[in-house]
Amino acid sequence: MDTFNLLLGGFATALTPMNLLFACLGVLLGTAVGVLPGIGPAMAVALLLPLTYNLEPTSALIMFAGIYYGGMYGGSTTSILLNTPGESSTVITAIEGHKMAKAGRAAQALATAAIGSFVAGTIGTALLAAFAPFVVKFAVSLGPSSYLAIMILGLLAVTAVLGASKLRGFASLGLGLAIGLIGMDPVSGQQRLTFGIPLLTDGLDIVVVAVAIFAVGEALWIAAHLRRNKMSTIPVGQPWMGKQDWKRSWKPWLRGTALGFPFGAMPAGGAEVPTFLSYSIEKKLTKHKEEFGHGAIEGVAGPEAANNASAAGTLTPLLALGLPTNATAAVMLAALVQFGIQPGPLLFQNEPVLVWGLIASLFIGNALLLLINLPMAPLWAKLLRIPRPYLYAGILFFATLGAYAVNMQSFDLIILLVLGALGFAMRRFGLPVLPLIIGLILGPRLEGQLRKALQLSAGDINGLWNEPVGVVVYALVALILAWPLLALAWRRFGPRKPLPAEAPAAAGTPEASEADRIAAGHS
């Protein structure tokens, strides 16, 4: 009951005209920067941080939270319409969402993303308000070996989206893991794969790599085929979701929410792993397996819900422990420190107005996102009516702007062009680009958890599976790896059904009568 009363007080704070204005401003800014390739919510919050010195802390954090949620949805918009993820967490959305757009169902893809974001964000915020202390306690109790097992499961889930050729898929995954090694060794400080270039010491930014592989690679591929193929405008199709779309979306929304929130609350979690897992689960559970890879709505609904639920989960350790789990949360933590507020377990006691006003604003921001973006789904979809030469010229411009804005270094533009050429070559030789991004995102995290686990166990390999959660996950990994072999063995050595010609005919049927006549003739 105390939580409910505190939440009501938070709504009283968040619904003041000034805070409501900042919530609307944050949602609009977040959607705008999410739509621009490469400029994510973390960059937007960082750029606005110096401008909030004279604001009330509650108003500033409400605006930042609106930017965070709005950026999640805006990133899915570019993934669906332009095959250009604005954030690494929306990479999965590009797989089925862009195929839906090419099939004339862009508005439906945007609609299921918006509604899924609203459902997952609302449920996730409610869980944040009700169970934050319990979720944080569980997340903090996990050790490196459990996180390592989760990372391995995330990499294994890539196999569900590799396409027809597993060899090419794992080759792409290897490229991503190799790119993730570029930079300084986190333990010894030794430079790896930097080729004597000092600017590579800090590694490659995931946003620059994602924009290069997806946006620049796609633009170069389209430009190479414009003269060969007749230029056509991709149809927008009818707006809104039909009855069948609703039927196929609501379960993925709930499953994605259940995956996203706990992963967001984990210090080594984030939105990438649950979106990968959500896509894999939906591909296994769907009754329309033939549509996956060609525009399945479940492949948009589930990952988008997981993405937005993880955003609510991310705020759980941030508010309760002062522990950021992604870049945007880290900048919001800097904002708390800037305002002289001490984050940590006492934040709920010392700053109840700020904390519960922020949580209440998340409910309001979710509703604003739905009201603003759902009617605009057909309008966003009409971006596809722009002639492709102008459209991809604009994509290259914003991709270049976004890559430069990450670190304000011209060297990133060189990286953008080099990796853009790699993206073009991968399309040319049939290598899927998604495993590369997955390997780049999860590879460094996996290495960090592996080293922590071995350091804590003094090099004993048993330290990799000394936690119950890790053992359960490893058992699941072993089951997934063994499942194809078990299925093959069952098909080869299991009981066989009798062929139709061998099955005895029932008495009284035409087949039985015909068999009786033949037998009588032979006798």
Coordinates of N, CA and C in Angstrom, one line a residue, residues 37 81-84 211 214-216 218-219 388-401:
P37 N 19.8 7.8 -38.1 CA 20.8 6.7 -37.9 C 22.0 7.1 -37.2
L81 N 12.0 0.9 -41.7 CA 11.8 1.6 -43.0 C 13.1 1.6 -43.9
L82 N 14.2 1.7 -43.2 CA 15.4 2.0 -44.0 C 16.5 0.9 -43.8
N83 N 16.2 -0.2 -43.0 CA 17.1 -1.2 -42.7 C 18.4 -0.6 -42.0
T84 N 18.2 0.4 -41.2 CA 19.3 1.1 -40.6 C 19.0 1.3 -39.1
V211 N 26.1 1.5 -38.1 CA 25.7 2.4 -39.2 C 26.5 2.1 -40.5
F214 N 25.2 -1.5 -41.8 CA 23.8 -1.5 -42.3 C 23.6 -0.4 -43.3
A215 N 23.8 0.8 -42.8 CA 23.4 2.0 -43.7 C 24.2 2.1 -44.9
V216 N 25.6 2.3 -44.7 CA 26.5 2.5 -45.8 C 26.5 1.3 -46.7
E218 N 24.2 -1.0 -47.2 CA 22.9 -1.1 -47.9 C 22.9 0.0 -49.0
A219 N 23.3 1.2 -48.7 CA 23.3 2.3 -49.7 C 24.2 1.9 -50.9
R388 N 14.5 6.3 -54.5 CA 15.7 5.7 -53.9 C 17.0 6.4 -54.0
P389 N 17.3 7.1 -55.1 CA 18.5 7.9 -55.1 C 18.6 9.0 -54.1
Y390 N 17.4 9.7 -53.9 CA 17.4 10.7 -52.9 C 17.3 10.1 -51.5
L391 N 16.6 9.0 -51.3 CA 16.5 8.4 -50.0 C 17.8 8.0 -49.5
Y392 N 18.6 7.2 -50.3 CA 19.9 6.7 -49.9 C 21.0 7.8 -49.8
A393 N 20.8 8.8 -50.6 CA 21.7 10.0 -50.4 C 21.5 10.6 -49.0
G394 N 20.2 10.7 -48.6 CA 19.9 11.2 -47.3 C 20.4 10.3 -46.2
I395 N 20.3 9.0 -46.4 CA 20.8 8.0 -45.4 C 22.3 8.2 -45.3
L396 N 23.0 8.3 -46.4 CA 24.5 8.5 -46.3 C 24.9 9.8 -45.6
F397 N 24.1 10.8 -45.8 CA 24.3 12.1 -45.1 C 24.2 12.0 -43.6
F398 N 23.0 11.4 -43.2 CA 22.8 11.3 -41.8 C 23.7 10.2 -41.1
A399 N 24.0 9.2 -41.9 CA 24.9 8.2 -41.3 C 26.3 8.8 -41.1
T400 N 26.8 9.6 -42.0 CA 28.0 10.3 -41.9 C 28.0 11.3 -40.7
L401 N 26.8 12.0 -40.6 CA 26.7 13.0 -39.5 C 26.7 12.2 -38.1

